[in-house]
PDB file of C-alpha atoms and ligand atoms in Angstrom:
ATOM      1  CA  UNK A 167      97.442  92.934 107.604  1.00 40.00           C
ATOM      2  CA  UNK A 168     100.327  92.922 110.004  1.00 45.00           C
ATOM      3  CA  UNK A 169     101.839  89.696 111.217  1.00 47.00           C
ATOM      4  CA  UNK A 170     103.827  90.017 114.401  1.00 49.00           C
ATOM      5  CA  UNK A 171     106.942  88.116 115.140  1.00 48.00           C
ATOM      6  CA  UNK A 172     106.201  84.459 115.681  1.00 47.00           C
ATOM      7  CA  UNK A 173     108.254  82.455 118.117  1.00 45.00           C
ATOM      8  CA  UNK A 174     108.072  84.919 120.977  1.00 47.00           C
ATOM      9  CA  UNK A 175     105.058  84.901 123.239  1.00 46.00           C
ATOM     10  CA  UNK A 176     103.617  87.439 125.630  1.00 48.00           C
ATOM     11  CA  UNK A 177     105.230  90.763 126.389  1.00 52.00           C
ATOM     12  CA  UNK A 178     108.826  91.371 125.283  1.00 54.00           C
ATOM     13  CA  UNK A 179     111.424  89.862 127.567  1.00 57.00           C
ATOM     14  CA  UNK A 180     113.876  92.238 129.251  1.00 63.00           C
ATOM     15  CA  UNK A 181     116.876  93.006 127.055  1.00 69.00           C
ATOM     16  CA  UNK A 182     119.308  90.977 129.158  1.00 69.00           C
ATOM     17  CA  UNK A 183     117.317  87.783 128.608  1.00 91.00           C
ATOM     18  CA  UNK A 184     117.482  88.313 124.886  1.00 95.00           C
ATOM     19  CA  UNK A 185     121.277  88.176 124.612  1.00 97.00           C
ATOM     20  CA  UNK A 186     122.541  84.678 123.795  1.00 98.00           C
ATOM     21  CA  UNK A 187     125.726  83.596 125.590  1.00 97.00           C
ATOM     22  CA  UNK A 188     128.844  85.498 124.529  1.00 97.00           C
ATOM     23  CA  UNK A 189     126.916  88.186 122.636  1.00 97.00           C
ATOM     24  CA  UNK A 190     126.836  91.951 123.224  1.00 97.00           C
ATOM     25  CA  UNK A 191     124.140  94.349 122.119  1.00 97.00           C
ATOM     26  CA  UNK A 192     124.682  96.873 119.365  1.00 97.00           C
ATOM     27  CA  UNK A 193     122.366  99.443 117.843  1.00 97.00           C
ATOM     28  CA  UNK A 194     124.548  99.707 114.738  1.00 96.00           C
ATOM     29  CA  UNK A 195     123.992  97.496 111.739  1.00 97.00           C
ATOM     30  CA  UNK A 196     127.456  96.154 110.813  1.00 97.00           C
ATOM     31  CA  UNK A 197     128.071  94.892 107.287  1.00 97.00           C
ATOM     32  CA  UNK A 198     129.755  91.498 106.978  1.00 97.00           C
ATOM     33  CA  UNK A 199     130.370  90.256 103.460  1.00 97.00           C
ATOM     34  CA  UNK A 200     132.865  87.687 102.270  1.00 96.00           C
ATOM     35  CA  UNK A 201     133.150  89.363  98.852  1.00 95.00           C
ATOM     36  CA  UNK A 202     132.013  92.345  96.806  1.00 97.00           C
ATOM     37  CA  UNK A 203     128.378  93.466  96.834  1.00 98.00           C
ATOM     38  CA  UNK A 204     126.702  92.220  93.665  1.00 98.00           C
ATOM     39  CA  UNK A 205     124.400  94.644  91.826  1.00 95.00           C
ATOM     40  CA  UNK A 206     121.275  92.866  90.646  1.00 96.00           C
ATOM     41  CA  UNK A 207     118.796  94.255  88.120  1.00 96.00           C
ATOM     42  CA  UNK A 208     115.243  93.667  89.351  1.00 98.00           C
ATOM     43  CA  UNK A 209     114.125  92.851  85.804  1.00 98.00           C
ATOM     44  CA  UNK A 210     116.436  89.872  85.703  1.00 98.00           C
ATOM     45  CA  UNK A 211     116.181  88.907  89.406  1.00 98.00           C
ATOM     46  CA  UNK A 212     114.830  85.411  89.851  1.00 98.00           C
ATOM     47  CA  UNK A 213     114.453  83.107  92.817  1.00 98.00           C
ATOM     48  CA  UNK A 214     114.609  79.392  92.047  1.00 98.00           C
ATOM     49  CA  UNK A 215     113.506  76.605  94.338  1.00 98.00           C
ATOM     50  CA  UNK A 216     114.901  73.233  93.288  1.00 98.00           C
ATOM     51  CA  UNK A 217     113.671  70.015  94.867  1.00 98.00           C
ATOM     52  CA  UNK A 218     115.669  66.856  95.476  1.00 98.00           C
ATOM     53  CA  UNK A 219     114.167  65.367  92.306  1.00 98.00           C
ATOM     54  CA  UNK A 220     115.351  68.345  90.237  1.00 98.00           C
ATOM     55  CA  UNK A 221     111.996  70.005  89.692  1.00 98.00           C
ATOM     56  CA  UNK A 222     112.247  73.789  89.700  1.00 98.00           C
ATOM     57  CA  UNK A 223     109.901  76.577  90.733  1.00 98.00           C
ATOM     58  CA  UNK A 224     110.748  80.183  89.862  1.00 98.00           C
ATOM     59  CA  UNK A 225     109.547  83.567  91.048  1.00 98.00           C
ATOM     60  CA  UNK A 226     110.320  86.865  89.352  1.00 98.00           C
ATOM     61  CA  UNK A 227     110.635  90.049  91.408  1.00 98.00           C
ATOM     62  CA  UNK A 228     107.035  90.990  90.632  1.00 98.00           C
ATOM     63  CA  UNK A 229     105.816  87.531  91.550  1.00 98.00           C
ATOM     64  CA  UNK A 230     107.662  87.675  94.880  1.00 98.00           C
ATOM     65  CA  UNK A 231     106.083  90.998  95.766  1.00 98.00           C
ATOM     66  CA  UNK A 232     102.626  89.693  94.789  1.00 98.00           C
ATOM     67  CA  UNK A 233     102.820  86.882  97.378  1.00 98.00           C
ATOM     68  CA  UNK A 234     101.396  87.392 100.881  1.00 98.00           C
ATOM     69  CA  UNK A 235     103.726  89.680 102.829  1.00 98.00           C
ATOM     70  CA  UNK A 236     104.816  89.431 106.463  1.00 98.00           C
ATOM     71  CA  UNK A 237     106.534  91.912 108.766  1.00 98.00           C
ATOM     72  CA  UNK A 238     108.775  89.990 111.141  1.00 98.00           C
ATOM     73  CA  UNK A 239     110.311  91.879 114.082  1.00 98.00           C
ATOM     74  CA  UNK A 240     113.209  89.764 115.280  1.00 98.00           C
ATOM     75  CA  UNK A 241     116.546  89.795 117.111  1.00 98.00           C
ATOM     76  CA  UNK A 242     119.600  88.936 115.003  1.00 98.00           C
ATOM     77  CA  UNK A 243     122.829  87.401 116.310  1.00 98.00           C
ATOM     78  CA  UNK A 244     126.139  87.440 114.431  1.00 98.00           C
ATOM     79  CA  UNK A 245     128.797  84.880 115.309  1.00 98.00           C
ATOM     80  CA  UNK A 246     131.262  87.811 115.601  1.00 97.00           C
ATOM     81  CA  UNK A 247     129.289  88.491 118.835  1.00 98.00           C
ATOM     82  CA  UNK A 248     127.016  91.401 118.023  1.00 98.00           C
ATOM     83  CA  UNK A 249     123.289  91.106 118.595  1.00 98.00           C
ATOM     84  CA  UNK A 250     120.773  93.611 117.284  1.00 98.00           C
ATOM     85  CA  UNK A 251     117.345  93.590 118.920  1.00 98.00           C
ATOM     86  CA  UNK A 252     113.955  94.267 117.359  1.00 98.00           C
ATOM     87  CA  UNK A 253     114.943  94.489 113.711  1.00 98.00           C
ATOM     88  CA  UNK A 254     112.029  95.129 111.345  1.00 98.00           C
ATOM     89  CA  UNK A 255     111.784  93.405 107.995  1.00 98.00           C
ATOM     90  CA  UNK A 256     109.268  92.776 105.253  1.00 98.00           C
ATOM     91  CA  UNK A 257     109.118  89.761 103.011  1.00 98.00           C
ATOM     92  CA  UNK A 258     107.618  86.416 102.167  1.00 99.00           C
ATOM     93  CA  UNK A 259     107.608  83.444 104.508  1.00 98.00           C
ATOM     94  CA  UNK A 260     109.359  80.297 103.318  1.00 98.00           C
ATOM     95  CA  UNK A 261     106.124  78.546 104.318  1.00 98.00           C
ATOM     96  CA  UNK A 262     104.433  80.449 101.508  1.00 98.00           C
ATOM     97  CA  UNK A 263     107.138  79.604  98.966  1.00 98.00           C
ATOM     98  CA  UNK A 264     107.203  75.940  99.977  1.00 98.00           C
ATOM     99  CA  UNK A 265     103.427  75.495 100.324  1.00 97.00           C
ATOM    100  CA  UNK A 266     102.853  73.780  97.004  1.00 93.00           C
ATOM    101  CA  UNK A 267     106.232  72.092  96.734  1.00 97.00           C
ATOM    102  CA  UNK A 268     106.250  68.321  96.780  1.00 96.00           C
ATOM    103  CA  UNK A 269     109.352  67.249  98.709  1.00 98.00           C
ATOM    104  CA  UNK A 270     110.681  64.609 101.070  1.00 98.00           C
ATOM    105  CA  UNK A 271     113.991  66.446 101.513  1.00 98.00           C
ATOM    106  CA  UNK A 272     115.464  66.988 104.977  1.00 98.00           C
ATOM    107  CA  UNK A 273     118.133  69.552 104.041  1.00 98.00           C
ATOM    108  CA  UNK A 274     118.443  72.830 102.186  1.00 99.00           C
ATOM    109  CA  UNK A 275     121.200  74.997 100.736  1.00 99.00           C
ATOM    110  CA  UNK A 276     120.661  78.686 100.072  1.00 99.00           C
ATOM    111  CA  UNK A 277     122.391  79.968  96.925  1.00 98.00           C
ATOM    112  CA  UNK A 278     123.252  83.598  96.237  1.00 98.00           C
ATOM    113  CA  UNK A 279     124.233  86.017  93.506  1.00 98.00           C
ATOM    114  CA  UNK A 280     127.987  86.193  94.053  1.00 98.00           C
ATOM    115  CA  UNK A 281     128.353  82.520  94.944  1.00 98.00           C
ATOM    116  CA  UNK A 282     127.918  82.419  98.751  1.00 98.00           C
ATOM    117  CA  UNK A 283     126.124  79.362 100.106  1.00 98.00           C
ATOM    118  CA  UNK A 284     124.838  78.216 103.483  1.00 98.00           C
ATOM    119  CA  UNK A 285     123.124  75.014 104.569  1.00 98.00           C
ATOM    120  CA  UNK A 286     120.202  74.412 106.903  1.00 98.00           C
ATOM    121  CA  UNK A 287     117.899  71.573 107.791  1.00 98.00           C
ATOM    122  CA  UNK A 288     114.613  72.128 105.990  1.00 98.00           C
ATOM    123  CA  UNK A 289     112.810  72.319 109.351  1.00 98.00           C
ATOM    124  CA  UNK A 290     114.771  75.512 110.148  1.00 98.00           C
ATOM    125  CA  UNK A 291     113.013  77.176 107.202  1.00 98.00           C
ATOM    126  CA  UNK A 292     109.456  76.076 108.082  1.00 98.00           C
ATOM    127  CA  UNK A 293     106.736  77.053 110.564  1.00 98.00           C
ATOM    128  CA  UNK A 294     107.259  80.816 110.572  1.00 98.00           C
ATOM    129  CA  UNK A 295     111.004  80.702 111.151  1.00 98.00           C
ATOM    130  CA  UNK A 296     112.377  82.054 107.853  1.00 99.00           C
ATOM    131  CA  UNK A 297     111.606  84.642 105.205  1.00 99.00           C
ATOM    132  CA  UNK A 298     112.900  86.041 101.934  1.00 99.00           C
ATOM    133  CA  UNK A 299     113.011  89.712 102.934  1.00 99.00           C
ATOM    134  CA  UNK A 300     113.283  92.737 100.648  1.00 98.00           C
ATOM    135  CA  UNK A 301     112.776  95.612 103.118  1.00 98.00           C
ATOM    136  CA  UNK A 302     114.432  96.682 106.351  1.00 98.00           C
ATOM    137  CA  UNK A 303     113.046  99.384 108.645  1.00 98.00           C
ATOM    138  CA  UNK A 304     110.394 100.308 106.089  1.00 98.00           C
ATOM    139  CA  UNK A 305     112.857 100.862 103.235  1.00 98.00           C
ATOM    140  CA  UNK A 306     114.152  98.760 100.373  1.00 98.00           C
ATOM    141  CA  UNK A 307     116.885  96.490 101.682  1.00 98.00           C
ATOM    142  CA  UNK A 308     120.249  98.182 101.032  1.00 98.00           C
ATOM    143  CA  UNK A 309     122.611  96.340  98.657  1.00 98.00           C
ATOM    144  CA  UNK A 310     125.305  95.905 101.337  1.00 98.00           C
ATOM    145  CA  UNK A 311     122.745  94.198 103.603  1.00 98.00           C
ATOM    146  CA  UNK A 312     121.654  91.813 100.860  1.00 98.00           C
ATOM    147  CA  UNK A 313     119.288  93.828  98.697  1.00 98.00           C
ATOM    148  CA  UNK A 314     117.298  93.311  96.646  1.00 98.00           C
ATOM    149  CA  UNK A 315     116.484  90.274  98.797  1.00 98.00           C
ATOM    150  CA  UNK A 316     118.051  88.064 101.422  1.00 99.00           C
ATOM    151  CA  UNK A 317     117.162  85.072 103.498  1.00 99.00           C
ATOM    152  CA  UNK A 318     116.273  85.865 107.126  1.00 99.00           C
ATOM    153  CA  UNK A 319     116.592  83.023 109.649  1.00 99.00           C
ATOM    154  CA  UNK A 320     116.819  84.830 112.978  1.00 98.00           C
ATOM    155  CA  UNK A 321     116.849  81.696 115.158  1.00 98.00           C
ATOM    156  CA  UNK A 322     120.300  80.856 113.793  1.00 98.00           C
ATOM    157  CA  UNK A 323     123.548  82.850 113.674  1.00 98.00           C
ATOM    158  CA  UNK A 324     123.289  85.514 111.024  1.00 98.00           C
ATOM    159  CA  UNK A 325     125.694  83.847 108.579  1.00 98.00           C
ATOM    160  CA  UNK A 326     122.734  81.544 107.772  1.00 98.00           C
ATOM    161  CA  UNK A 327     120.778  84.597 106.558  1.00 99.00           C
ATOM    162  CA  UNK A 328     122.155  84.539 103.029  1.00 99.00           C
ATOM    163  CA  UNK A 329     122.355  87.945 101.354  1.00 98.00           C
ATOM    164  CA  UNK A 330     121.471  88.369  97.639  1.00 98.00           C
ATOM    165  CA  UNK A 331     119.757  85.007  97.802  1.00 98.00           C
ATOM    166  CA  UNK A 332     118.626  83.628  94.470  1.00 98.00           C
ATOM    167  CA  UNK A 333     117.607  80.124  95.261  1.00 98.00           C
ATOM    168  CA  UNK A 334     117.136  77.279  97.672  1.00 98.00           C
ATOM    169  CA  UNK A 335     118.037  73.707  96.841  1.00 99.00           C
ATOM    170  CA  UNK A 336     116.254  70.952  98.746  1.00 99.00           C
ATOM    171  CA  UNK A 337     118.502  67.952  99.297  1.00 98.00           C
ATOM    172  CA  UNK A 338     118.352  64.439 100.745  1.00 98.00           C
ATOM    173  CA  UNK A 339     121.800  64.900 102.251  1.00 98.00           C
ATOM    174  CA  UNK A 340     123.386  67.729 104.184  1.00 98.00           C
ATOM    175  CA  UNK A 341     125.820  69.789 102.105  1.00 98.00           C
ATOM    176  CA  UNK A 342     127.959  72.290 104.065  1.00 98.00           C
ATOM    177  CA  UNK A 343     128.033  75.853 102.712  1.00 98.00           C
ATOM    178  CA  UNK A 344     130.713  78.545 102.565  1.00 98.00           C
ATOM    179  CA  UNK A 345     131.338  79.123 106.292  1.00 98.00           C
ATOM    180  CA  UNK A 346     130.370  75.616 107.338  1.00 98.00           C
ATOM    181  CA  UNK A 347     133.090  74.216 105.060  1.00 98.00           C
ATOM    182  CA  UNK A 348     135.516  76.646 106.716  1.00 98.00           C
ATOM    183  CA  UNK A 349     134.800  75.224 110.190  1.00 98.00           C
ATOM    184  CA  UNK A 350     131.689  77.014 111.353  1.00 98.00           C
ATOM    185  CA  UNK A 351     128.924  74.975 112.946  1.00 98.00           C
ATOM    186  CA  UNK A 352     126.565  73.034 110.742  1.00 98.00           C
ATOM    187  CA  UNK A 353     123.429  74.285 112.558  1.00 98.00           C
ATOM    188  CA  UNK A 354     124.489  77.485 114.361  1.00 98.00           C
ATOM    189  CA  UNK A 355     122.042  77.943 117.244  1.00 98.00           C
ATOM    190  CA  UNK A 356     123.159  81.096 119.135  1.00 98.00           C
ATOM    191  CA  UNK A 357     121.379  79.987 122.340  1.00 98.00           C
ATOM    192  CA  UNK A 358     123.500  76.820 122.389  1.00 98.00           C
ATOM    193  CA  UNK A 359     126.548  78.833 121.264  1.00 98.00           C
ATOM    194  CA  UNK A 360     127.118  76.611 118.233  1.00 98.00           C
ATOM    195  CA  UNK A 361     129.825  78.755 116.660  1.00 98.00           C
ATOM    196  CA  UNK A 362     132.271  76.168 115.310  1.00 98.00           C
ATOM    197  CA  UNK A 363     132.112  72.509 114.309  1.00 97.00           C
ATOM    198  CA  UNK A 364     132.197  70.518 117.529  1.00 95.00           C
ATOM    199  CA  UNK A 365     130.553  73.193 119.718  1.00 96.00           C
TER     200      UNK A 365
HETATM  201  N1  LIG B 563     125.773  86.268 100.150  1.00 76.83           N
HETATM  202  C1  LIG B 563     126.267  86.456 101.370  1.00 76.83           C
HETATM  203  N2  LIG B 563     125.437  86.366 102.428  1.00 76.83           N
HETATM  204  C2  LIG B 563     125.915  86.559 103.683  1.00 76.83           C
HETATM  205  C3  LIG B 563     127.278  86.826 103.895  1.00 76.83           C
HETATM  206  C4  LIG B 563     128.118  86.932 102.773  1.00 76.83           C
HETATM  207  O1  LIG B 563     129.327  87.184 102.875  1.00 76.83           O
HETATM  208  N3  LIG B 563     127.585  86.745 101.522  1.00 76.83           N
HETATM  209  N4  LIG B 563     127.752  87.001 105.188  1.00 76.83           N
HETATM  210  C5  LIG B 563     126.958  86.373 106.243  1.00 76.83           C
HETATM  211  C6  LIG B 563     127.382  86.812 107.562  1.00 76.83           C
HETATM  212  S1  LIG B 563     128.790  86.109 108.190  1.00 76.83           S
HETATM  213  C7  LIG B 563     126.626  87.651 108.311  1.00 76.83           C
HETATM  214  S2  LIG B 563     126.996  88.007 109.915  1.00 76.83           S
HETATM  215  C8  LIG B 563     125.476  88.362 107.717  1.00 76.83           C
HETATM  216  C9  LIG B 563     125.755  89.846 107.766  1.00 76.83           C
HETATM  217  O2  LIG B 563     124.654  90.550 107.280  1.00 76.83           O
HETATM  218  P1  LIG B 563     124.763  92.141 107.264  1.00 76.83           P
HETATM  219  O3  LIG B 563     125.966  92.499 106.435  1.00 76.83           O
HETATM  220  O4  LIG B 563     123.473  92.620 106.711  1.00 76.83           O
HETATM  221  O5  LIG B 563     124.962  92.553 108.710  1.00 76.83           O
HETATM  222  O6  LIG B 563     125.227  87.997 106.375  1.00 76.83           O
HETATM  223  C10 LIG B 563     125.477  86.665 106.071  1.00 76.83           C
HETATM  224  N5  LIG B 563     125.064  86.447 104.718  1.00 76.83           N
HETATM  225 MO1  LIG B 564     128.741  86.712 110.558  1.00 76.83          MO
END
């Protein structure tokens, strides 16, 4: 089963139309990390979803891989102005992880091994817009790019795609993450050029 990139319809748009304002295209894959790359043993890896009432749902590495897999092909946009087109990933949709979760929350924070955080409205994670990915270009996701697993939210600037993700907290109130606290935009839509608070 192969699931093609949702969100884009019809034949691919010409490259120029796929560059958000102020972005340039690169075929490299730059590494941007605010700290050292954590090394995570797959035997102890765990992903924890915590709802606004404090109930927790956990998946081990084996349990993550046993869930239905998807193969999103998406464009990614870093706030430092590079855009990489047609990146290929494999992972589990947040729709799958959230399917049986009872929540009224409107907000989410992604937590990571190493301590990085980023916030999103819960709607940004639903309806085929976000995945926990563990492979890139047909190979295990490299540690510097967030392996063993990262969040992938291609509709938003790439700082929202938390590397080494180990949990998502669902919250009633918005709670700014690492870059958002430092002045980056709360939502971060590249097509509206929401780079900094106030954009
Ligand atoms: N845990 C964690 N996730 C992170 C970051 C980070 O420093 N730590 N940097 C963010 C930023 S600013 C970007 S642009 C992308 C970079 O991902 P890459 O290094 O795979 O290109 O990861 C995002 N996720
Ligand atoms: Mo970034």
